[in-house]
Coordinates of C-alpha atoms and ligand atoms in Angstrom, one line a residue:
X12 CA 17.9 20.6 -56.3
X13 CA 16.5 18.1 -58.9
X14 CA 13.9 19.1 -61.6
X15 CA 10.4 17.4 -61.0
X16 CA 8.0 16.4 -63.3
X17 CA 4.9 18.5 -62.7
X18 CA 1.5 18.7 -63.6
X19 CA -0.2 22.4 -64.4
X20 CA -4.1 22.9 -64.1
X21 CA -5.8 25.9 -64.7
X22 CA -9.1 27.8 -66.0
X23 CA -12.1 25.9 -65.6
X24 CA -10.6 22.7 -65.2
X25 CA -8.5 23.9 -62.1
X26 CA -12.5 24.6 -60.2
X27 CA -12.7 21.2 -58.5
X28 CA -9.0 20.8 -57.3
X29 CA -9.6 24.5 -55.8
X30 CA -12.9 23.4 -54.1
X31 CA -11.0 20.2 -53.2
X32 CA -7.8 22.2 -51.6
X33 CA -10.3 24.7 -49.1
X34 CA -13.0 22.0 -48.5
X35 CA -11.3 19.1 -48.8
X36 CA -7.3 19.3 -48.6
X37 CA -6.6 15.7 -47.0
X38 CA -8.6 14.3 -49.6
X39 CA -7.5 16.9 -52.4
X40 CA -3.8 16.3 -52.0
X41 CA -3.9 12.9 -51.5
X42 CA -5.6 12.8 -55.4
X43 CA -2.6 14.9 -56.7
X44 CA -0.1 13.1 -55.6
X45 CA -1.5 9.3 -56.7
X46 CA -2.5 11.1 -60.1
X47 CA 0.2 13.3 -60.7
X48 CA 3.4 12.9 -58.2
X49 CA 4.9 15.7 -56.6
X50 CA 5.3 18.4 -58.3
X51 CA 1.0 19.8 -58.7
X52 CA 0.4 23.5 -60.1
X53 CA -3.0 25.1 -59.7
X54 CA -3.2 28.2 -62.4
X55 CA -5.3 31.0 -62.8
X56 CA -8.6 29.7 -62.2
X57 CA -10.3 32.2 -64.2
X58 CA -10.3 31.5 -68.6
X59 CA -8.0 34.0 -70.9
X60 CA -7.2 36.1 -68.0
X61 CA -3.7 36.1 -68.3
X62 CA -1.1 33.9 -65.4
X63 CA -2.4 35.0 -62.7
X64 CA -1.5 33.7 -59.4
X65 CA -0.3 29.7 -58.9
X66 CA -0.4 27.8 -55.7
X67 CA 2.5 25.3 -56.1
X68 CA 1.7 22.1 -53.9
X69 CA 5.4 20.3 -53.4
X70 CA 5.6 17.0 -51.3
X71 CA 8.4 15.6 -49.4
X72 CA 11.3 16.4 -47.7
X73 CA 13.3 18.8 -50.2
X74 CA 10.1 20.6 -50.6
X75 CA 9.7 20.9 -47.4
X76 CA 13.8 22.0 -46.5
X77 CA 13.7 24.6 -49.5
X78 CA 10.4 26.1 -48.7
X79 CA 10.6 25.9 -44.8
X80 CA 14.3 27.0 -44.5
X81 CA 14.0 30.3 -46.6
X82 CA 11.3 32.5 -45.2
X83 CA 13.2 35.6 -47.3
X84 CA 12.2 33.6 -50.2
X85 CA 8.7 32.0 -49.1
X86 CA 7.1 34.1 -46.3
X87 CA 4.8 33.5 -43.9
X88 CA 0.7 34.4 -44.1
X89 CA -0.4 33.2 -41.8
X90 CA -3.3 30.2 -41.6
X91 CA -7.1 32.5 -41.3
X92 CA -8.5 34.4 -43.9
X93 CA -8.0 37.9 -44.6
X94 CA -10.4 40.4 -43.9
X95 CA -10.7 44.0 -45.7
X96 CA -7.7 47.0 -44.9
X97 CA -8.6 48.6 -42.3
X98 CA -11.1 45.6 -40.7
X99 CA -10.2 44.1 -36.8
X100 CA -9.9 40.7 -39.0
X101 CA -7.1 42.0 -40.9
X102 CA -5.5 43.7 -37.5
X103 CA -5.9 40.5 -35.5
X104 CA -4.4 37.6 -38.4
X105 CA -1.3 40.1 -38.1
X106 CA 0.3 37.9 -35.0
X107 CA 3.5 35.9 -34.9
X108 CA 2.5 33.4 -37.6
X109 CA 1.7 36.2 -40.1
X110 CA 4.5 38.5 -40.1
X111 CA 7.7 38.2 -41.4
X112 CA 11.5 39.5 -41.5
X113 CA 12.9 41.8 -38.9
X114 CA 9.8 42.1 -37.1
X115 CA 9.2 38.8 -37.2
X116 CA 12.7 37.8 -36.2
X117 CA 12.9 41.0 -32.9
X118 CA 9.2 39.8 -31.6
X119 CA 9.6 35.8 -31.9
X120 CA 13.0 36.3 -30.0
X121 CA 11.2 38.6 -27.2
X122 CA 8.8 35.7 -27.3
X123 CA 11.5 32.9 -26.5
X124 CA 12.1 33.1 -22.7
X125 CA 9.0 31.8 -21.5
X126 CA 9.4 28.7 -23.9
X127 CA 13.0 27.6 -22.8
X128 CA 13.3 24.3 -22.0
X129 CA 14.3 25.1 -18.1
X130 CA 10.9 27.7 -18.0
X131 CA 8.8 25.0 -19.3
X132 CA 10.0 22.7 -16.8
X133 CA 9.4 24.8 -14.0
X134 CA 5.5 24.8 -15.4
X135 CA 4.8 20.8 -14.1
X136 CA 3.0 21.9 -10.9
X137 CA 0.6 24.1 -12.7
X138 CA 0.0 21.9 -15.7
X139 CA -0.6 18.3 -13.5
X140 CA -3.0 20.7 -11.3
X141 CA -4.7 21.9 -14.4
X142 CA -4.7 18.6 -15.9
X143 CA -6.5 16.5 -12.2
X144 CA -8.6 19.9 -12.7
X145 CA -10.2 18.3 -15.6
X146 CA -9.9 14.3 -15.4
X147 CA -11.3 14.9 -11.8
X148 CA -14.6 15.6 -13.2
X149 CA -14.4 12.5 -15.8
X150 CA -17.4 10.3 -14.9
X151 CA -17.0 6.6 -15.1
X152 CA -18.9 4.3 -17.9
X153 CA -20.6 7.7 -19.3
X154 CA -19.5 8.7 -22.4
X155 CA -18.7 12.4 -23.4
X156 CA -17.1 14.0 -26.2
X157 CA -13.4 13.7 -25.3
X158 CA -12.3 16.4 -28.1
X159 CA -14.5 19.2 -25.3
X160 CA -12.6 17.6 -22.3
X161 CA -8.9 18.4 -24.1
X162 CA -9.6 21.2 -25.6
X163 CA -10.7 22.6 -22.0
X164 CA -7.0 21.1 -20.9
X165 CA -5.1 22.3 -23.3
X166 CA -6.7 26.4 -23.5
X167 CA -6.4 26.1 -19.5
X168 CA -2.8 25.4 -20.0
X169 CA -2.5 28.0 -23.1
X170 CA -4.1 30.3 -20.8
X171 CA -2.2 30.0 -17.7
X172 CA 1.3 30.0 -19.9
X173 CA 0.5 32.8 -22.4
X174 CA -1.7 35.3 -19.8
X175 CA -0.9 33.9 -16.5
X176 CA -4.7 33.2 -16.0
X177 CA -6.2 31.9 -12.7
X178 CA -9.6 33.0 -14.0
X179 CA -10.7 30.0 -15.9
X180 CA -14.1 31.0 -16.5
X181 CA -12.7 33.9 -18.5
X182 CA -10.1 32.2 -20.0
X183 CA -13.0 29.7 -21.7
X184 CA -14.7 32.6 -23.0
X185 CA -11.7 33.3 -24.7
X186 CA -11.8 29.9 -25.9
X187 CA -15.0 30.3 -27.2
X188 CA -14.6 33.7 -28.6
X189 CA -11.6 31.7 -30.4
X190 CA -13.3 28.9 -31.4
X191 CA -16.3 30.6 -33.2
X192 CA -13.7 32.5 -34.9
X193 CA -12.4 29.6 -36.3
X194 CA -16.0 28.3 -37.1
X195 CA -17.0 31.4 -39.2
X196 CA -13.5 30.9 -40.7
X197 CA -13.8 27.6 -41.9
X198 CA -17.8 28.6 -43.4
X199 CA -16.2 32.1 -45.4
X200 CA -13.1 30.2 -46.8
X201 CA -15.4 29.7 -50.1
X202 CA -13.5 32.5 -50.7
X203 CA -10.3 33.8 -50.0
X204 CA -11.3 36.9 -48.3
X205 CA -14.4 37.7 -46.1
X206 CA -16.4 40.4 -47.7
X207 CA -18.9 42.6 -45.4
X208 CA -21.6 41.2 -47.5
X209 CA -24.7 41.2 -45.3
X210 CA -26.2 37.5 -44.0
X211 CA -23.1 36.1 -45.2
X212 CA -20.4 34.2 -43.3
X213 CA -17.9 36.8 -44.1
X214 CA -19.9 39.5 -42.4
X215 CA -19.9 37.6 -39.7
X216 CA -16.3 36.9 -38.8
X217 CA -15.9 40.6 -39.9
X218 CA -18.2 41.7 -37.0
X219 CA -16.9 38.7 -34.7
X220 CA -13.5 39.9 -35.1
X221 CA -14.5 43.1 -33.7
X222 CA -15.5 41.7 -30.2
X223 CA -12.4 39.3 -29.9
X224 CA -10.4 42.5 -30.4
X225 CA -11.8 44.3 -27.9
X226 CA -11.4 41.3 -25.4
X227 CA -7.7 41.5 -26.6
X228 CA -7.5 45.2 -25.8
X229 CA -8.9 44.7 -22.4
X230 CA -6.4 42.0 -21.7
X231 CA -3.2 44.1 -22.7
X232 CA -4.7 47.2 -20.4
X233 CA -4.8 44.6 -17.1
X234 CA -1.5 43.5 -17.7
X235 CA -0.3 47.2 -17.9
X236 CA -1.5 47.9 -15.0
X237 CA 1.1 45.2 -13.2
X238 CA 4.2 47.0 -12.0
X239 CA 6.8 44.3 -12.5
X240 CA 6.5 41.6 -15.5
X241 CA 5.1 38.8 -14.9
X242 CA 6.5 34.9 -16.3
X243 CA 3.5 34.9 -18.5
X244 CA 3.9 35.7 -22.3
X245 CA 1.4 38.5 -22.8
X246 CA 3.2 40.3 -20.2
X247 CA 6.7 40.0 -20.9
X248 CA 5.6 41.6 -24.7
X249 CA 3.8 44.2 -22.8
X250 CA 6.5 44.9 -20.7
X251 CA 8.9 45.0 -23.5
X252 CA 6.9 47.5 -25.8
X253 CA 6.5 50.0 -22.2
X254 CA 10.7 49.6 -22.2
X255 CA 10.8 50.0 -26.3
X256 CA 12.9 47.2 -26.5
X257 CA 10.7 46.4 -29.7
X258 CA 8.4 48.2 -31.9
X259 CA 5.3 47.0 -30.8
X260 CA 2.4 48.5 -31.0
X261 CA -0.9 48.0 -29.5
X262 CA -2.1 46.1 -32.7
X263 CA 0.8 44.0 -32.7
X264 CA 0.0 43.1 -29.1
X265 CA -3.4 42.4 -29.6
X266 CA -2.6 40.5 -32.6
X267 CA -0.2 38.5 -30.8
X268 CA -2.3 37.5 -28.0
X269 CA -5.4 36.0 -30.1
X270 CA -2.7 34.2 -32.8
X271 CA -0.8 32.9 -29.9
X272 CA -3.8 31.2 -27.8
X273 CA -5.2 29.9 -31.5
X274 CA -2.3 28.3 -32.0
X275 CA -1.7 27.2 -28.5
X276 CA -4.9 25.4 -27.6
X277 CA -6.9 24.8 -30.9
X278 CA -3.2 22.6 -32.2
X279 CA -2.8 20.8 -29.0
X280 CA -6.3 19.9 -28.2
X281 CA -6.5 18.4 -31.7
X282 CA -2.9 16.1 -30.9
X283 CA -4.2 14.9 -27.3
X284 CA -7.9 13.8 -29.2
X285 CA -5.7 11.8 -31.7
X286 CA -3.5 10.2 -29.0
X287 CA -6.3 9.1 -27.1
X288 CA -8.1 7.4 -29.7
X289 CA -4.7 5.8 -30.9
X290 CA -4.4 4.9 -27.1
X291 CA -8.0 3.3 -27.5
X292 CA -7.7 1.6 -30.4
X293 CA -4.4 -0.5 -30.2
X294 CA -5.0 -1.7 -27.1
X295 CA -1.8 -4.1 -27.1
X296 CA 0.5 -1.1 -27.8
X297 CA -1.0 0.7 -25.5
X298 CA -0.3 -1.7 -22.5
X299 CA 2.9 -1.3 -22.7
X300 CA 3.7 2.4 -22.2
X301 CA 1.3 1.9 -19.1
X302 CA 3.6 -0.6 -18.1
X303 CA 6.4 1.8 -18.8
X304 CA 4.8 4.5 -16.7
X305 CA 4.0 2.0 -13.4
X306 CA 7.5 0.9 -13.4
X307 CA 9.2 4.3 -13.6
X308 CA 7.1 6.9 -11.7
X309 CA 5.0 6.3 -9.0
X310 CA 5.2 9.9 -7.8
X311 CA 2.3 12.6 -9.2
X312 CA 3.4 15.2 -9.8
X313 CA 6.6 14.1 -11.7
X314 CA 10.0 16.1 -12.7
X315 CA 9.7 17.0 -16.0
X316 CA 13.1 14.8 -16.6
X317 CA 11.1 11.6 -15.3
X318 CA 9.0 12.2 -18.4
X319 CA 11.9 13.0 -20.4
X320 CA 13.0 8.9 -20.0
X321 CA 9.9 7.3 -21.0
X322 CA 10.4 6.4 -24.6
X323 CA 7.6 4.5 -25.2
X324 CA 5.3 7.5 -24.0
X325 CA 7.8 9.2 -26.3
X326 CA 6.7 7.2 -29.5
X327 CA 3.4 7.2 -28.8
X328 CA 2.9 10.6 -28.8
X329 CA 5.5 11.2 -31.9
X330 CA 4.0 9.0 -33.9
X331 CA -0.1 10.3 -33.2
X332 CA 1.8 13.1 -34.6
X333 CA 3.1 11.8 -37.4
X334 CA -0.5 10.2 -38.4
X335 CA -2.4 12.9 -37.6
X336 CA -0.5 16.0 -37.6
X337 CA -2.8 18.9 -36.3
X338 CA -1.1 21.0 -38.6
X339 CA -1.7 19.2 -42.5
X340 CA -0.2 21.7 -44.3
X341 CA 1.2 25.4 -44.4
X342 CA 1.2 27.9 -47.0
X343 CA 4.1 30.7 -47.8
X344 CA 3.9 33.1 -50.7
X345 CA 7.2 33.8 -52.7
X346 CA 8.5 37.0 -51.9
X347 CA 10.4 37.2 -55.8
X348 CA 10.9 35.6 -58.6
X349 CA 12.1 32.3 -57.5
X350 CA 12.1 28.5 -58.8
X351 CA 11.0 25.2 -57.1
X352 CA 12.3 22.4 -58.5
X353 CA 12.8 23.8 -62.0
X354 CA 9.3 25.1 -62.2
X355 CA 9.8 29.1 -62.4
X356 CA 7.6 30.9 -59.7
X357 CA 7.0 34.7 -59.3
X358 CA 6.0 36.9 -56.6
X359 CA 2.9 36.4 -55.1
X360 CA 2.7 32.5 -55.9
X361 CA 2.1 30.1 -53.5
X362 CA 3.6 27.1 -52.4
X363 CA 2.1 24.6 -50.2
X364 CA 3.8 22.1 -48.3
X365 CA 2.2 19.4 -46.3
X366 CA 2.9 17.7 -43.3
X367 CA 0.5 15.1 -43.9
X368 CA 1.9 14.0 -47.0
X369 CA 5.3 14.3 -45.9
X370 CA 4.5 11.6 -43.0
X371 CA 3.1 9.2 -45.3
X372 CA 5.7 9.2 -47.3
X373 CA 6.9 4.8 -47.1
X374 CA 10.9 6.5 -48.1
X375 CA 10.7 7.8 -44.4
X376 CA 8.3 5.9 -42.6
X377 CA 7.9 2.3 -43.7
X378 CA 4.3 1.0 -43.9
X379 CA 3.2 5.1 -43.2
X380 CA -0.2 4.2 -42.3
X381 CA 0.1 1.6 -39.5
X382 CA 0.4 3.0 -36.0
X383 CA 3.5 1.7 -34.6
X384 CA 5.3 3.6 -31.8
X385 CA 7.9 1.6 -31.2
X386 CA 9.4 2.9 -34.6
X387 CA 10.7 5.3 -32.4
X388 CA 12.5 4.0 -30.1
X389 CA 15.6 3.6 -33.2
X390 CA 14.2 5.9 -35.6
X391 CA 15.4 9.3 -35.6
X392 CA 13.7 11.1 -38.9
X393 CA 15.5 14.5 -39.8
X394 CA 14.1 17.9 -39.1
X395 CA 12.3 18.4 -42.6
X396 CA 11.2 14.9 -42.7
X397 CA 8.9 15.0 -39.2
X398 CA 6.9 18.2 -39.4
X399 CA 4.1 18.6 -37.2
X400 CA 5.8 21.5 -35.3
X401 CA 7.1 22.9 -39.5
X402 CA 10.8 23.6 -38.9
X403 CA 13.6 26.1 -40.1
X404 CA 13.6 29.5 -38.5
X405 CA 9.5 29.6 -38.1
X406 CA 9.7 26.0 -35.6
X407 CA 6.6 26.2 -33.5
X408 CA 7.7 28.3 -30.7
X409 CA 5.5 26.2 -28.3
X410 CA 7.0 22.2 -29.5
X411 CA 9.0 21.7 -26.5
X412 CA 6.0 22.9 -23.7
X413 CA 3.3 20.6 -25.7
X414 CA 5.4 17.8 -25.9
X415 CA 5.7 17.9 -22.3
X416 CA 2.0 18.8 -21.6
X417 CA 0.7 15.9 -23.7
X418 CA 2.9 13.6 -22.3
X419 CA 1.6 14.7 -18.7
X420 CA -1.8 14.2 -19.8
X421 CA -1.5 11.1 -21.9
X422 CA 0.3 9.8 -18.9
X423 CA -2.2 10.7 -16.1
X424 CA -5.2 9.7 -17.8
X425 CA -3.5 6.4 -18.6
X426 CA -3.0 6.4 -15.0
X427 CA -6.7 6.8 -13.7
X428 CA -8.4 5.4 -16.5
X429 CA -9.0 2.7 -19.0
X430 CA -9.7 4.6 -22.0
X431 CA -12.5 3.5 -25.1
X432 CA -13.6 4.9 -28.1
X433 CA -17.9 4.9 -27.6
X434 CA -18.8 1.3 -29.4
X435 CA -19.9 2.0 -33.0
X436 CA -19.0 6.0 -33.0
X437 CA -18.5 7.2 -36.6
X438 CA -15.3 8.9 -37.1
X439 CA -14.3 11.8 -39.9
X440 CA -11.3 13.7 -39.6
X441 CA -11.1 16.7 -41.7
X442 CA -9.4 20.1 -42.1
X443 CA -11.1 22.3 -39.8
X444 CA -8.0 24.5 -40.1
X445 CA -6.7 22.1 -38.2
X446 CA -6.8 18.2 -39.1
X447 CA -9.4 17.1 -36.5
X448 CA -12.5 14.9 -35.4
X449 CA -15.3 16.3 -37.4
X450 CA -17.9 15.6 -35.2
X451 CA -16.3 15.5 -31.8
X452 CA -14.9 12.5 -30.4
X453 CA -17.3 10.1 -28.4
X454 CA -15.0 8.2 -25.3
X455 CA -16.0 6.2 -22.4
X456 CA -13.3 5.4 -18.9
X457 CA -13.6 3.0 -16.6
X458 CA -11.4 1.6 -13.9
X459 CA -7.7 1.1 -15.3
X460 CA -8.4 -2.9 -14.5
X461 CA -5.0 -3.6 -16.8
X462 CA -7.5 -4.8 -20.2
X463 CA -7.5 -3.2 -23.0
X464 CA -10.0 -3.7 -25.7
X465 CA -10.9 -2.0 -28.8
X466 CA -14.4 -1.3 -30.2
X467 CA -15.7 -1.1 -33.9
X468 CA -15.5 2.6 -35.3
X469 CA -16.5 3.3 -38.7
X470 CA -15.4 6.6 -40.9
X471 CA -12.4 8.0 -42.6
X472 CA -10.3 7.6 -40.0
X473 CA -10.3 4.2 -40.7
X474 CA -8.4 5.2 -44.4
X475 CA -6.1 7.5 -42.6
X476 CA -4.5 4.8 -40.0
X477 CA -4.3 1.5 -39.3
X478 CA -4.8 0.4 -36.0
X479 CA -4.9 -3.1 -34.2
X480 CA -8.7 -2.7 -34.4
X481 CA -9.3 -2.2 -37.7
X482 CA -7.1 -5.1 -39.2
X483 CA -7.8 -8.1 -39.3
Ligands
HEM28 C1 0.5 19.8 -30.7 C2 0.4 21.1 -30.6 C3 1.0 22.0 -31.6 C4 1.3 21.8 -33.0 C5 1.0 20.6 -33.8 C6 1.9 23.1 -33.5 C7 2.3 23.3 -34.8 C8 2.8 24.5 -35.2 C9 3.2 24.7 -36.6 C10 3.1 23.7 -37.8 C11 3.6 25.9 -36.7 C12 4.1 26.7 -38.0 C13 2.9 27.3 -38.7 C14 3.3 28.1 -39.9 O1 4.4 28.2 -40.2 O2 2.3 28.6 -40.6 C15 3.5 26.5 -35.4 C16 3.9 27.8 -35.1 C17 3.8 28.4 -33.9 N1 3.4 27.7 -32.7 FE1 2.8 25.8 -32.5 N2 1.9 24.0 -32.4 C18 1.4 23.4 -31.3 C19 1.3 24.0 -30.0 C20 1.7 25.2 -29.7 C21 1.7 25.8 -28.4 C22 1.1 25.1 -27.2 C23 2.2 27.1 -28.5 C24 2.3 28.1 -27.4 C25 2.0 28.0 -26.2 C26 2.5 27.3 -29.9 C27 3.1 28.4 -30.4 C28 3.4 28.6 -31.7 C29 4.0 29.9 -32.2 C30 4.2 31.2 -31.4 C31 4.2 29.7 -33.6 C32 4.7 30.8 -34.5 C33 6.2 30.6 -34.7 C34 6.8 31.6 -35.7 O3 6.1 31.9 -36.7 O4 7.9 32.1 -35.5 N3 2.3 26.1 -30.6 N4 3.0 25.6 -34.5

């Protein structure tokens, strides 16, 4: 490991880069590393107080290998706020994502069936229903907001995969109940952990959390009440803690179930906005993975392997990914004394690492901001340099199932509709947890009449990527 030049910040004049990193973190990050490289230290942010804790940001692809790859070093938080001991917040942000070393290792691996590649292949019947479920109610020339419209695909999916759910309307109330979580969330992260202060945001998600446990609870006592285990996720961990193959407990299950739908639907229906507007907005690319699609597959539903040969499709989705990872960053807290690139950390310190940054670096991905997925087709980037799904032994345990389910998406709408960004829409992406369309995403489909156009869209997003329709 080579030494780094870093850059330390701390007491007063560490305030704005904090503000910056919870408000702000695309933005934030991107200001460290033009200013100060790679290597960025935010101290104790409170004057003659002594060390305190440091959050270590650390860019690229040894950053991400040494933090990633050693969870015994760096472990795992998890990516919502804490609540007080004792509090359903602090119960619930206890799932998968949060825990770490043997229990971690014994839950993620009961966990695994369901996502092998030859279960997730035997899903296509279910998703492509799902997905005509949705488009089939799609109106012609009327716009909607298409960010509503996949994250209703992709939590109908989560839904089916993780709880074996038939039940949509109940399923989207589990959405909801997920999705306000995530809103009071992202309005008590002023501070790190939500206080029961009355009228405050904190309170809030303290009393919200309540509720979604509950709804948990009931969940986990239907699926006890099957006799055999079912395919579906939920159940085989039910199943397993009735057989004590694992110690899990009824918190632990409860936790699981929330973290796991979170991350299932809230990642997913982020990626399939992106790809869509990418879709939109480079309408040249985008004719030719149609093209691509016609000539190969004419049945619906397809095998999974059909989709498997469509490298264009491939690219396209990869590299919405790589520009606009749903995922910007991750955080893991140093279990001991440790060092990162010659900078000495000790426990309790943070390191961030960033897919984001790591995507846009020009070492790995020449010209990183234009939106070119045939890059692809004879690139193959290594495992710490492409990170929406992170990697090492945490790898999203969903990557190969939502590769598949976007590509069945991306290809059926492509299939039934010309897709268009609303004329004139203003687009911000920021970090709403995950890296997403502030404001929802205005589209507009029409009869696939094989033209494509672009229309003018104004907004960050126009910084973040460069597409055929905003050069010039
Ligand atoms: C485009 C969609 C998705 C993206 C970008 C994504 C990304 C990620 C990332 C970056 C992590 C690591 C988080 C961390 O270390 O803090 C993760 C973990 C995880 N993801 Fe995904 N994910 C997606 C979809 C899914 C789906 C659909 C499922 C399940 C149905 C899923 C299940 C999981 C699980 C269980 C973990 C925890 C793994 C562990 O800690 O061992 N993800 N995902």
């Amino acid at each position: 490991m080579t030494n780094r030049k870093k850059h330390i910040v701390k007491g007063i004049a560490s305030w704005p880069w904090y503000r910056g990193f919870f408000q702000d973190p695309y933005a934030c990050f991107n200001n460290m590393s033009k200013l100060h490289g790679n290597l960025f230290v935010l101290g104790n942010p409170i004057p003659l107080s002594g060390r305190g804790r440091q959050h270590v940001f650390a860019f690229g692809e040894e950053a991400n290998k040494l933090v990633l790859s050693q969870p015994d070093v760096f472990r795992s938080g998890g990516q919502v706020i804490k609540g007080p001991r004792h509090s359903a917040l602090q119960r619930l942000r206890a799932g998968i994502i949060a825990i770490n070393g043997v229990k971690h290792r014994q839950h993620r691996k009961l966990m695994q069936p369901p996502f092998a590649k030859i279960a997730v292949a035997s899903y296509v019947p279910t998703i492509t229903r799902l997905i005509d479920q949705v488009l089939d109610r799609w109106v012609m020339d009327k716009p909607f907001n298409m960010y509503d419209e996949t994250t209703k695909i992709a939590n109908w999916i989560a839904a089916h995969i993780l709880f074996d759910h038939e039940d949509f309307d109940r399923s989207t109330q589990t959405c909801e109940l997920i999705t306000r979580w995530i809103d009071l969330d992202v309005k008590a992260r002023k501070l790190p952990i939500a206080f029961d202060i009355p009228g405050t945001a904190g309170a809030r998600l303290l009393r919200h959390a309540e509720i979604v446990e509950e709804a948990m609870h009931e969940l986990i006592n239907e699926k006890r009440k099957e006799t055999e285990p079912n395919k579906d996720v939920l159940s085989v961990l039910v199943h397993a803690a009735r057989a004590e193959k694992a110690d899990l407990t009824d918190v632990d299950l409860a936790a699981h179930a929330v973290i796991l739908h979170a991350a299932a639907f809230v990642t997913t229906a982020t990626a399939l906005s992106w790809a869509m507007y990418l879709i939109a907005q480079n309408p040249k690319f985008s004719s030719e993975p149609n093209e691509e699609i016609k000539s190969n597959i004419t049945n619906w539903p397809p095998e999974a392997s059909q989709v498997d040969r469509l490298p264009l499709l491939d690219g396209l989705i990869r590299e919405s990914q790589r520009l606009l990872p749903p995922v910007h960053h991750v955080i893991r807290t140093a279990t001991s004394e440790t060092e990162l690139f010659g900078l000495e950390m000790q426990s309790r310190d943070r390191a961030v690492v960033s897919a984001f940054m790591t995507h846009r670096d020009p070492e790995i991905f020449e010209n990183p901001s234009q939106f070119d997925p045939k890059r692809w087709l004879d690139n193959k980037p290594g495992p710490f340099q492409f990170i929406p799904f992170s990697a090492g032994p945490r790898l999203c345990l969903g990557y190969q199932f939502v590769m598949l389910e976007m590509k069945l998406v991306v290809f059926r709408a492509m299939q039934r509709f010309k897709i268009n960004v609303l004329d004139n829409t203003h687009l911000d992406a920021n970090v709403q947890l995950t890296l997403r369309p502030a404001a929802g995403l205005p589209m507009v489909v029409s009869n696939p009449d094989g033209s494509f156009k672009s229309t003018r869209v104004t907004g960050n997003i126009n910084e973040l990527v460069q597409c055929e329709s905003n050069q010039a």
